[in-house]
Amino acid sequence: MFRATDLLGKCSKPSRVGSLLSKIRHQARDTRAVQAYEPNVDRYHINGEHAKVDWGELGNKESSLSLCKSFALSPSPQRQTMLPASDCFKRIHTKASPQSAMNDCELSNDHSDVVEEYANLKWDELGFCLIPVDYMYVMKCSKEKNFSHGILTRFGRLEMNPSSGILNYGQGVFEGLKAYRTEDGRILLFRPEQNALRMQMGADRLRMPSPTIEQFVDAVKHTVVANKQWVPPPGKGSLYIRPLLMGSGPVLGATPAPDYTFLAFASPVGNYHKGYLNLVVEEKFYRAFPGGTGGVKAIVNYSTVFKPVAEAKAKGFSDVLFLDVKTAKYIEEVSTSNIFFLKGNVISTPATDGTILPGITRKSVIEIAQILGYQVEERAVAVEELFDSEEVFCTGTAMVVNPVNSITYQGKRIEYKTGPETVAQKLYEMLLGIQTGRIEDKMGWTVELN
């Protein structure tokens, strides 16, 4: 969906009007995206293509049009044609007022510092917290119907009925994946189709329609391209993308919602954990139970771990390691990651039998370990095996591969091998190398964005 500022950017490429005005509208973050059939939206024909224009953003329709007077611009009743996101979203850093910026655009032909490749952030200080970027992708559908086309809109608040399915019954699933910038300037996604498949599994469990694999991947691509200035420089972090599917329609009884919203937003991030992990085995609380939602990425799975994790951190631990609810004798997973144990040439990890999330990083590490010659066993791992493991490490999208320094169980602290010569480090370097383009991707896992 075009705005007036996008129209000016299309009409006045020689003066980069679109780029300057993009910053102006970035400073007014409460401006909402143009929706179909709004009263202040006109259709105009621009260089053989059609766009809807929201004149409310610039205030004066006639003065705005004067900037484009030397270009072919005429009203058109024809249907709009969407232009690629990469044509629509450029921005620069300027403190100029809207009017002075527009005047400067008419007079200046100096473009040497018009477009910046990166957002103005201290990239060396990135942690794992939300940094709002420019755009998010939104797509909606009704119950018993399929998702169709979505739109890019400004990142911001959502309007939602207080009786929506997500607010009342937690009917929602989410995903997490990353975009990396390579040394030669490319942007890579890592196995996004696997996230799409996992979202479909979760949607089926919670009785929700879900985007197709193609729709999911397309939404992620659009989100990254629209926010490409927020993809950190090589080696400084990644752009974390959060696709979210939820029951957004109103419902009072305990039934599936009538309407659904899929969206994808993003944030530049650094490391999820700083340094090695020191875990404690949780013996009072449990993460999942057989027949529940532990095997899908349901929203309701995560708030239940806040209390035990907070208590563990208050005692100096990094995170908690959960046991099975039936016997409390078998290891399941950490609050937000899968776990692996090394003894000799054998790497063991709890099997994903319905209570453990089938992590995409977990799946990738298993495949890499097998290629490197390790025997990988997916099975029930008894808690006693903590005492004779040589290495322990966790895997997940946020942390990639993170070594475990120690695990405390019933007051006993067991320490494990860490450092540059470990198997965990070898797997980390191999996986991250593929994700960032430093190692050739012979697996076909990465998706390059144009």
Tab-separated table of C-alpha atoms in Angstrom:
chain	number	residue	atom	x	y	z
A	1	MET	CA	0.000	0.000	0.000
A	2	PHE	CA	1.558	3.350	-1.068
A	3	ARG	CA	1.550	6.553	0.951
A	4	ALA	CA	1.886	10.065	-0.405
A	5	THR	CA	5.519	10.013	0.689
A	6	ASP	CA	6.115	6.857	-1.347
A	7	LEU	CA	4.479	8.550	-4.338
A	8	LEU	CA	6.831	11.512	-4.071
A	9	GLY	CA	9.761	9.139	-3.772
A	10	LYS	CA	8.647	7.469	-7.015
A	11	CYS	CA	8.089	10.773	-8.801
A	12	SER	CA	11.246	12.539	-7.695
A	13	LYS	CA	14.002	9.959	-7.761
A	14	PRO	CA	16.636	12.479	-8.979
A	15	SER	CA	16.255	14.477	-5.768
A	16	ARG	CA	15.581	11.501	-3.469
A	17	VAL	CA	12.371	13.078	-2.171
A	18	GLY	CA	11.119	9.686	-1.102
A	19	SER	CA	14.185	9.070	1.032
A	20	LEU	CA	13.984	12.393	2.853
A	21	LEU	CA	10.284	12.181	3.478
A	22	SER	CA	10.664	8.604	4.689
A	23	LYS	CA	12.644	9.925	7.643
A	24	ILE	CA	10.002	12.569	8.280
A	25	ARG	CA	7.265	9.991	8.537
A	26	HIS	CA	9.575	7.755	10.600
A	27	GLN	CA	9.604	10.532	13.222
A	28	ALA	CA	5.800	10.449	13.332
A	29	ARG	CA	5.417	6.817	14.361
A	30	ASP	CA	1.718	7.166	15.112
A	31	THR	CA	0.895	7.484	11.418
A	32	ARG	CA	-0.964	4.360	10.478
A	33	ALA	CA	-0.799	2.509	7.199
A	34	VAL	CA	-3.271	3.283	4.450
A	35	GLN	CA	-6.097	0.799	4.353
A	36	ALA	CA	-8.311	0.146	1.341
A	37	TYR	CA	-11.257	2.489	0.804
A	38	GLU	CA	-10.214	5.184	3.271
A	39	PRO	CA	-11.860	8.526	2.401
A	40	ASN	CA	-8.590	10.445	1.916
A	41	VAL	CA	-7.075	7.881	-0.450
A	42	ASP	CA	-6.886	8.586	-4.187
A	43	ARG	CA	-5.574	6.405	-7.004
A	44	TYR	CA	-2.915	7.862	-9.284
A	45	HIS	CA	-1.067	6.559	-12.293
A	46	ILE	CA	2.702	6.780	-11.969
A	47	ASN	CA	5.099	5.726	-14.720
A	48	GLY	CA	2.814	2.966	-15.911
A	49	GLU	CA	1.950	1.694	-12.412
A	50	HIS	CA	-0.895	2.454	-10.008
A	51	ALA	CA	-0.763	3.411	-6.364
A	52	LYS	CA	-3.124	4.485	-3.613
A	53	VAL	CA	-2.058	7.753	-2.031
A	54	ASP	CA	-2.769	8.998	1.503
A	55	TRP	CA	-2.678	12.782	1.215
A	56	GLY	CA	-3.362	13.161	4.940
A	57	GLU	CA	0.296	12.513	5.674
A	58	LEU	CA	1.487	15.652	3.865
A	59	GLY	CA	-1.479	17.888	4.656
A	60	ASN	CA	-1.744	19.785	1.367
A	61	LYS	CA	-2.580	17.795	-1.732
A	62	GLU	CA	-1.904	20.596	-4.233
A	63	SER	CA	1.510	21.635	-2.867
A	64	SER	CA	2.516	17.990	-2.673
A	65	LEU	CA	1.608	17.454	-6.310
A	66	SER	CA	3.661	20.482	-7.330
A	67	LEU	CA	6.804	18.546	-6.419
A	68	CYS	CA	5.927	16.061	-9.120
A	69	LYS	CA	4.811	18.536	-11.781
A	70	SER	CA	7.579	17.557	-14.169
A	71	PHE	CA	6.571	13.888	-14.063
A	72	ALA	CA	3.687	12.075	-15.690
A	73	LEU	CA	0.984	12.023	-13.015
A	74	SER	CA	-2.704	11.665	-13.682
A	75	PRO	CA	-5.756	10.348	-11.845
A	76	SER	CA	-6.610	6.788	-12.751
A	77	PRO	CA	-9.636	4.657	-11.875
A	78	GLN	CA	-7.728	1.463	-12.499
A	79	ARG	CA	-6.842	-1.073	-9.840
A	80	GLN	CA	-3.641	-0.511	-7.870
A	81	THR	CA	-0.427	-2.417	-8.535
A	82	MET	CA	1.826	-3.094	-5.551
A	83	LEU	CA	5.499	-2.260	-6.088
A	84	PRO	CA	8.266	-4.326	-4.470
A	85	ALA	CA	8.981	-3.479	-0.848
A	86	SER	CA	12.558	-2.680	-1.813
A	87	ASP	CA	11.300	0.209	-3.990
A	88	CYS	CA	9.223	1.687	-1.208
A	89	PHE	CA	11.338	1.820	1.927
A	90	LYS	CA	14.420	4.042	2.040
A	91	ARG	CA	15.181	6.490	4.822
A	92	ILE	CA	17.932	8.892	5.947
A	93	HIS	CA	18.782	10.649	9.191
A	94	THR	CA	17.814	14.334	9.131
A	95	LYS	CA	16.621	16.885	11.672
A	96	ALA	CA	14.987	19.083	9.043
A	97	SER	CA	11.358	20.085	9.365
A	98	PRO	CA	8.945	18.507	6.867
A	99	GLN	CA	8.625	21.723	4.834
A	100	SER	CA	12.346	22.555	4.787
A	101	ALA	CA	13.146	18.980	3.852
A	102	MET	CA	10.735	19.214	0.906
A	103	ASN	CA	12.275	22.504	-0.188
A	104	ASP	CA	15.773	21.063	0.052
A	105	CYS	CA	14.654	18.193	-2.134
A	106	GLU	CA	13.631	20.555	-4.911
A	107	LEU	CA	16.863	22.506	-4.860
A	108	SER	CA	19.633	20.055	-4.098
A	109	ASN	CA	21.252	17.547	-6.431
A	110	ASP	CA	23.899	16.380	-3.929
A	111	HIS	CA	23.088	12.778	-3.030
A	112	SER	CA	26.414	11.789	-1.479
A	113	ASP	CA	24.966	11.293	1.998
A	114	VAL	CA	21.315	10.679	1.217
A	115	VAL	CA	20.938	6.965	1.922
A	116	GLU	CA	22.568	5.279	4.889
A	117	GLU	CA	23.173	1.527	4.802
A	118	TYR	CA	22.663	1.065	8.530
A	119	ALA	CA	20.347	2.469	11.173
A	120	ASN	CA	21.947	4.715	13.782
A	121	LEU	CA	22.661	2.176	16.532
A	122	LYS	CA	25.602	1.263	18.729
A	123	TRP	CA	25.999	-2.152	17.129
A	124	ASP	CA	28.678	-3.299	19.574
A	125	GLU	CA	26.238	-2.908	22.460
A	126	LEU	CA	23.357	-5.020	21.142
A	127	GLY	CA	21.662	-7.299	23.646
A	128	PHE	CA	18.554	-9.417	23.273
A	129	CYS	CA	15.822	-6.839	23.785
A	130	LEU	CA	13.254	-5.162	21.569
A	131	ILE	CA	14.503	-2.319	19.383
A	132	PRO	CA	11.513	-1.129	17.313
A	133	VAL	CA	12.230	-1.088	13.590
A	134	ASP	CA	10.261	0.573	10.801
A	135	TYR	CA	7.796	-1.937	9.396
A	136	MET	CA	5.848	-5.076	10.153
A	137	TYR	CA	3.862	-7.406	7.923
A	138	VAL	CA	0.176	-8.110	8.611
A	139	MET	CA	-2.215	-10.632	7.062
A	140	LYS	CA	-5.736	-11.572	8.175
A	141	CYS	CA	-8.386	-14.189	7.522
A	142	SER	CA	-11.669	-15.518	8.911
A	143	LYS	CA	-12.439	-18.936	10.357
A	144	GLU	CA	-12.805	-21.702	7.759
A	145	LYS	CA	-11.066	-19.490	5.166
A	146	ASN	CA	-7.511	-19.162	3.943
A	147	PHE	CA	-5.026	-16.328	4.307
A	148	SER	CA	-4.590	-14.264	1.156
A	149	HIS	CA	-2.382	-11.204	0.642
A	150	GLY	CA	-0.809	-9.223	3.462
A	151	ILE	CA	0.535	-5.676	3.709
A	152	LEU	CA	3.572	-3.941	5.106
A	153	THR	CA	2.613	-1.323	7.669
A	154	ARG	CA	4.402	0.859	10.175
A	155	PHE	CA	5.501	-1.001	13.292
A	156	GLY	CA	3.152	0.023	16.063
A	157	ARG	CA	0.181	-0.852	18.179
A	158	LEU	CA	-2.604	-3.213	17.207
A	159	GLU	CA	-6.284	-2.671	17.831
A	160	MET	CA	-7.872	-5.736	19.394
A	161	ASN	CA	-11.232	-6.685	20.869
A	162	PRO	CA	-11.005	-7.346	24.644
A	163	SER	CA	-12.757	-10.681	24.035
A	164	SER	CA	-10.312	-11.859	21.365
A	165	GLY	CA	-9.226	-15.480	21.425
A	166	ILE	CA	-5.593	-14.640	22.085
A	167	LEU	CA	-6.343	-12.397	25.099
A	168	ASN	CA	-8.909	-14.685	26.722
A	169	TYR	CA	-7.763	-18.201	25.858
A	170	GLY	CA	-4.164	-17.851	24.676
A	171	GLN	CA	-5.013	-19.045	21.166
A	172	GLY	CA	-1.741	-18.233	19.459
A	173	VAL	CA	1.608	-19.559	18.276
A	174	PHE	CA	4.796	-17.801	17.287
A	175	GLU	CA	8.104	-18.465	15.590
A	176	GLY	CA	11.587	-17.009	15.761
A	177	LEU	CA	14.247	-16.856	13.057
A	178	LYS	CA	17.140	-14.641	12.080
A	179	ALA	CA	18.524	-12.727	9.119
A	180	TYR	CA	22.302	-12.307	8.907
A	181	ARG	CA	24.378	-9.887	6.849
A	182	THR	CA	27.367	-11.516	5.141
A	183	GLU	CA	30.840	-10.047	4.691
A	184	ASP	CA	30.051	-9.301	1.030
A	185	GLY	CA	26.801	-7.509	1.867
A	186	ARG	CA	24.215	-10.209	1.196
A	187	ILE	CA	21.353	-10.915	3.618
A	188	LEU	CA	20.602	-14.559	4.445
A	189	LEU	CA	17.692	-16.318	6.133
A	190	PHE	CA	18.177	-19.734	7.708
A	191	ARG	CA	15.693	-22.515	6.907
A	192	PRO	CA	12.551	-20.328	7.036
A	193	GLU	CA	10.418	-23.097	5.536
A	194	GLN	CA	11.058	-25.167	8.662
A	195	ASN	CA	9.585	-22.397	10.800
A	196	ALA	CA	6.584	-22.280	8.467
A	197	LEU	CA	6.015	-26.019	8.871
A	198	ARG	CA	6.294	-25.787	12.651
A	199	MET	CA	3.797	-22.928	12.733
A	200	GLN	CA	1.377	-25.061	10.734
A	201	MET	CA	1.740	-27.848	13.305
A	202	GLY	CA	1.031	-25.441	16.139
A	203	ALA	CA	-1.920	-23.887	14.326
A	204	ASP	CA	-3.460	-27.303	13.786
A	205	ARG	CA	-3.074	-28.134	17.485
A	206	LEU	CA	-4.848	-24.897	18.471
A	207	ARG	CA	-7.516	-25.084	15.746
A	208	MET	CA	-6.333	-22.096	13.729
A	209	PRO	CA	-5.895	-21.534	9.986
A	210	SER	CA	-2.279	-20.899	9.068
A	211	PRO	CA	-0.349	-19.315	6.208
A	212	THR	CA	1.052	-21.592	3.545
A	213	ILE	CA	4.792	-22.156	3.521
A	214	GLU	CA	5.080	-19.739	0.600
A	215	GLN	CA	3.039	-17.054	2.374
A	216	PHE	CA	5.067	-17.418	5.565
A	217	VAL	CA	8.427	-17.184	3.801
A	218	ASP	CA	7.217	-14.282	1.646
A	219	ALA	CA	6.084	-12.391	4.762
A	220	VAL	CA	9.474	-12.909	6.396
A	221	LYS	CA	11.275	-11.748	3.258
A	222	HIS	CA	9.169	-8.589	3.005
A	223	THR	CA	9.733	-7.824	6.678
A	224	VAL	CA	13.506	-8.138	6.356
A	225	VAL	CA	13.786	-6.176	3.099
A	226	ALA	CA	11.636	-3.345	4.472
A	227	ASN	CA	13.875	-3.193	7.571
A	228	LYS	CA	17.211	-4.032	5.961
A	229	GLN	CA	18.965	-1.048	7.558
A	230	TRP	CA	18.366	-2.780	10.876
A	231	VAL	CA	20.222	-5.944	9.886
A	232	PRO	CA	23.458	-5.567	11.897
A	233	PRO	CA	26.868	-5.354	10.232
A	234	PRO	CA	28.690	-8.688	9.815
A	235	GLY	CA	29.730	-10.109	13.170
A	236	LYS	CA	27.666	-7.633	15.192
A	237	GLY	CA	24.458	-9.627	15.582
A	238	SER	CA	21.389	-10.445	13.522
A	239	LEU	CA	17.876	-9.267	12.747
A	240	TYR	CA	15.511	-11.426	14.791
A	241	ILE	CA	12.142	-11.958	13.068
A	242	ARG	CA	9.079	-12.873	15.137
A	243	PRO	CA	6.167	-14.293	13.087
A	244	LEU	CA	3.017	-14.452	15.199
A	245	LEU	CA	-0.325	-16.156	14.525
A	246	MET	CA	-3.255	-15.475	16.830
A	247	GLY	CA	-6.990	-15.642	17.266
A	248	SER	CA	-7.820	-11.931	17.006
A	249	GLY	CA	-11.593	-12.163	16.617
A	250	PRO	CA	-14.021	-11.790	19.562
A	251	VAL	CA	-15.240	-14.867	21.419
A	252	LEU	CA	-16.875	-15.282	24.810
A	253	GLY	CA	-17.191	-19.054	25.176
A	254	ALA	CA	-14.204	-21.378	25.141
A	255	THR	CA	-14.202	-21.892	21.364
A	256	PRO	CA	-11.854	-20.979	18.518
A	257	ALA	CA	-11.912	-17.329	17.475
A	258	PRO	CA	-13.833	-16.292	14.338
A	259	ASP	CA	-10.975	-14.214	12.885
A	260	TYR	CA	-7.202	-14.584	12.790
A	261	THR	CA	-4.190	-12.330	12.346
A	262	PHE	CA	-0.732	-13.297	11.162
A	263	LEU	CA	2.016	-10.736	11.532
A	264	ALA	CA	5.792	-10.563	11.428
A	265	PHE	CA	7.900	-7.958	13.179
A	266	ALA	CA	11.633	-7.728	13.791
A	267	SER	CA	14.358	-6.390	16.043
A	268	PRO	CA	18.153	-6.301	15.780
A	269	VAL	CA	19.681	-8.484	18.496
A	270	GLY	CA	22.970	-9.624	19.948
A	271	ASN	CA	23.584	-12.690	22.109
A	272	TYR	CA	20.714	-14.135	24.142
A	273	HIS	CA	23.043	-15.260	26.939
A	274	LYS	CA	26.381	-13.700	27.777
A	275	GLY	CA	28.955	-16.419	28.398
A	276	TYR	CA	28.542	-20.038	29.456
A	277	LEU	CA	25.383	-21.346	31.117
A	278	ASN	CA	25.024	-22.458	34.721
A	279	LEU	CA	21.791	-24.441	35.005
A	280	VAL	CA	19.795	-25.815	37.908
A	281	VAL	CA	17.460	-28.803	37.635
A	282	GLU	CA	13.875	-27.767	38.429
A	283	GLU	CA	12.104	-30.260	40.683
A	284	LYS	CA	8.974	-28.347	41.642
A	285	PHE	CA	7.623	-26.894	38.398
A	286	TYR	CA	7.155	-28.568	35.012
A	287	ARG	CA	7.178	-27.114	31.539
A	288	ALA	CA	4.878	-29.550	29.714
A	289	PHE	CA	2.788	-32.698	30.068
A	290	PRO	CA	1.876	-35.542	27.673
A	291	GLY	CA	-0.976	-34.601	25.372
A	292	GLY	CA	-0.449	-30.884	26.012
A	293	THR	CA	1.183	-28.203	23.890
A	294	GLY	CA	4.836	-28.713	24.809
A	295	GLY	CA	5.641	-30.008	21.347
A	296	VAL	CA	4.436	-26.858	19.549
A	297	LYS	CA	5.496	-23.237	19.912
A	298	ALA	CA	2.320	-22.156	21.666
A	299	ILE	CA	2.291	-18.797	23.396
A	300	VAL	CA	0.901	-20.372	26.570
A	301	ASN	CA	4.044	-22.493	27.022
A	302	TYR	CA	6.277	-19.590	27.943
A	303	SER	CA	4.729	-17.549	30.738
A	304	THR	CA	4.528	-20.690	32.913
A	305	VAL	CA	8.337	-20.822	33.131
A	306	PHE	CA	8.737	-17.204	34.265
A	307	LYS	CA	8.430	-18.014	37.977
A	308	PRO	CA	10.948	-20.896	38.178
A	309	VAL	CA	13.402	-19.048	35.922
A	310	ALA	CA	13.138	-15.894	38.045
A	311	GLU	CA	13.754	-17.903	41.210
A	312	ALA	CA	16.761	-19.627	39.632
A	313	LYS	CA	18.281	-16.333	38.485
A	314	ALA	CA	17.818	-14.892	41.953
A	315	LYS	CA	20.102	-17.701	43.175
A	316	GLY	CA	22.733	-16.954	40.538
A	317	PHE	CA	21.822	-19.509	37.871
A	318	SER	CA	21.424	-18.735	34.161
A	319	ASP	CA	18.339	-20.873	33.532
A	320	VAL	CA	16.484	-24.007	34.614
A	321	LEU	CA	16.504	-27.548	33.259
A	322	PHE	CA	13.078	-29.199	33.342
A	323	LEU	CA	12.306	-32.868	34.005
A	324	ASP	CA	9.411	-34.984	32.736
A	325	VAL	CA	6.155	-34.586	34.651
A	326	LYS	CA	5.396	-38.327	34.882
A	327	THR	CA	8.435	-39.585	36.764
A	328	ALA	CA	10.738	-36.588	37.271
A	329	LYS	CA	13.561	-38.933	36.224
A	330	TYR	CA	14.180	-37.842	32.642
A	331	ILE	CA	15.564	-34.615	31.232
A	332	GLU	CA	13.370	-32.613	28.859
A	333	GLU	CA	14.652	-29.144	27.976
A	334	VAL	CA	15.740	-25.749	29.234
A	335	SER	CA	13.129	-22.960	29.405
A	336	THR	CA	13.730	-21.724	25.841
A	337	SER	CA	16.155	-24.217	24.308
A	338	ASN	CA	16.953	-27.860	23.616
A	339	ILE	CA	19.846	-29.610	25.366
A	340	PHE	CA	22.582	-32.064	24.300
A	341	PHE	CA	25.013	-34.300	26.212
A	342	LEU	CA	28.371	-35.584	24.963
A	343	LYS	CA	30.150	-38.722	26.167
A	344	GLY	CA	32.936	-40.079	24.013
A	345	ASN	CA	31.807	-39.983	20.404
A	346	VAL	CA	28.105	-40.094	21.277
A	347	ILE	CA	25.883	-37.023	21.468
A	348	SER	CA	22.531	-37.613	23.178
A	349	THR	CA	19.470	-35.381	23.251
A	350	PRO	CA	15.940	-35.960	24.587
A	351	ALA	CA	13.566	-37.240	21.919
A	352	THR	CA	10.798	-34.907	20.769
A	353	ASP	CA	7.871	-37.094	21.805
A	354	GLY	CA	5.226	-34.407	22.267
A	355	THR	CA	6.454	-32.581	25.356
A	356	ILE	CA	9.658	-31.187	23.830
A	357	LEU	CA	9.775	-28.551	21.113
A	358	PRO	CA	11.360	-29.811	17.857
A	359	GLY	CA	13.878	-27.007	17.483
A	360	ILE	CA	15.144	-26.056	14.046
A	361	THR	CA	18.589	-25.305	15.452
A	362	ARG	CA	18.410	-28.681	17.223
A	363	LYS	CA	17.601	-30.403	13.926
A	364	SER	CA	20.461	-28.598	12.168
A	365	VAL	CA	23.007	-29.406	14.900
A	366	ILE	CA	22.074	-33.099	14.731
A	367	GLU	CA	22.688	-33.133	10.976
A	368	ILE	CA	26.007	-31.289	11.276
A	369	ALA	CA	27.185	-33.565	14.097
A	370	GLN	CA	26.431	-36.636	12.004
A	371	ILE	CA	28.363	-35.187	9.081
A	372	LEU	CA	31.318	-34.588	11.422
A	373	GLY	CA	31.278	-38.255	12.414
A	374	TYR	CA	29.503	-38.197	15.772
A	375	GLN	CA	26.860	-40.725	16.723
A	376	VAL	CA	23.675	-38.878	17.652
A	377	GLU	CA	21.011	-40.532	19.800
A	378	GLU	CA	17.517	-39.084	20.237
A	379	ARG	CA	16.173	-40.904	23.294
A	380	ALA	CA	15.077	-40.606	26.902
A	381	VAL	CA	17.998	-39.140	28.847
A	382	ALA	CA	18.006	-40.058	32.551
A	383	VAL	CA	18.887	-37.308	34.998
A	384	GLU	CA	21.723	-39.491	36.365
A	385	GLU	CA	23.533	-39.058	33.055
A	386	LEU	CA	24.340	-35.530	34.135
A	387	PHE	CA	27.114	-36.947	36.301
A	388	ASP	CA	29.137	-38.705	33.601
A	389	SER	CA	28.677	-36.385	30.591
A	390	GLU	CA	31.828	-34.692	29.318
A	391	GLU	CA	30.156	-31.750	27.609
A	392	VAL	CA	26.679	-30.245	27.739
A	393	PHE	CA	25.333	-27.556	25.428
A	394	CYS	CA	22.025	-25.924	24.554
A	395	THR	CA	20.653	-24.975	21.150
A	396	GLY	CA	18.041	-22.506	19.944
A	397	THR	CA	17.459	-19.728	17.433
A	398	ALA	CA	18.305	-17.004	19.928
A	399	MET	CA	21.450	-18.611	21.385
A	400	VAL	CA	22.532	-20.788	18.393
A	401	VAL	CA	24.812	-23.185	20.356
A	402	ASN	CA	25.682	-22.249	23.949
A	403	PRO	CA	28.003	-24.384	26.143
A	404	VAL	CA	26.931	-25.297	29.660
A	405	ASN	CA	29.539	-24.719	32.343
A	406	SER	CA	27.651	-26.427	35.168
A	407	ILE	CA	24.382	-28.085	36.207
A	408	THR	CA	23.237	-28.225	39.835
A	409	TYR	CA	21.014	-31.155	40.822
A	410	GLN	CA	19.800	-31.751	44.375
A	411	GLY	CA	22.489	-29.470	45.701
A	412	LYS	CA	25.325	-31.123	43.765
A	413	ARG	CA	27.147	-29.053	41.146
A	414	ILE	CA	28.542	-30.891	38.097
A	415	GLU	CA	30.988	-29.035	35.851
A	416	TYR	CA	31.658	-29.696	32.171
A	417	LYS	CA	34.342	-29.028	29.627
A	418	THR	CA	34.129	-25.665	27.860
A	419	GLY	CA	36.433	-23.662	25.621
A	420	PRO	CA	37.749	-23.426	22.057
A	421	GLU	CA	38.583	-27.150	21.629
A	422	THR	CA	35.150	-28.482	22.542
A	423	VAL	CA	32.623	-30.205	20.313
A	424	ALA	CA	30.101	-27.505	21.235
A	425	GLN	CA	32.428	-24.827	19.889
A	426	LYS	CA	33.047	-26.800	16.717
A	427	LEU	CA	29.299	-27.162	16.105
A	428	TYR	CA	28.723	-23.495	16.878
A	429	GLU	CA	31.353	-22.308	14.416
A	430	MET	CA	30.088	-24.638	11.693
A	431	LEU	CA	26.442	-23.647	12.115
A	432	LEU	CA	27.058	-19.916	12.480
A	433	GLY	CA	29.460	-20.039	9.540
A	434	ILE	CA	26.696	-21.413	7.324
A	435	GLN	CA	24.147	-18.913	8.656
A	436	THR	CA	26.454	-15.947	8.000
A	437	GLY	CA	27.796	-17.105	4.630
A	438	ARG	CA	31.376	-17.653	5.835
A	439	ILE	CA	31.089	-21.397	5.186
A	440	GLU	CA	29.679	-22.769	1.955
A	441	ASP	CA	26.105	-23.942	2.421
A	442	LYS	CA	26.186	-27.437	0.946
A	443	MET	CA	22.953	-28.303	2.766
A	444	GLY	CA	20.789	-25.776	0.931
A	445	TRP	CA	19.645	-24.259	4.222
A	446	THR	CA	20.097	-20.534	3.566
A	447	VAL	CA	17.830	-18.260	1.554
A	448	GLU	CA	19.411	-15.162	0.045
A	449	LEU	CA	17.322	-12.000	-0.181
A	450	ASN	CA	17.527	-9.835	-3.283
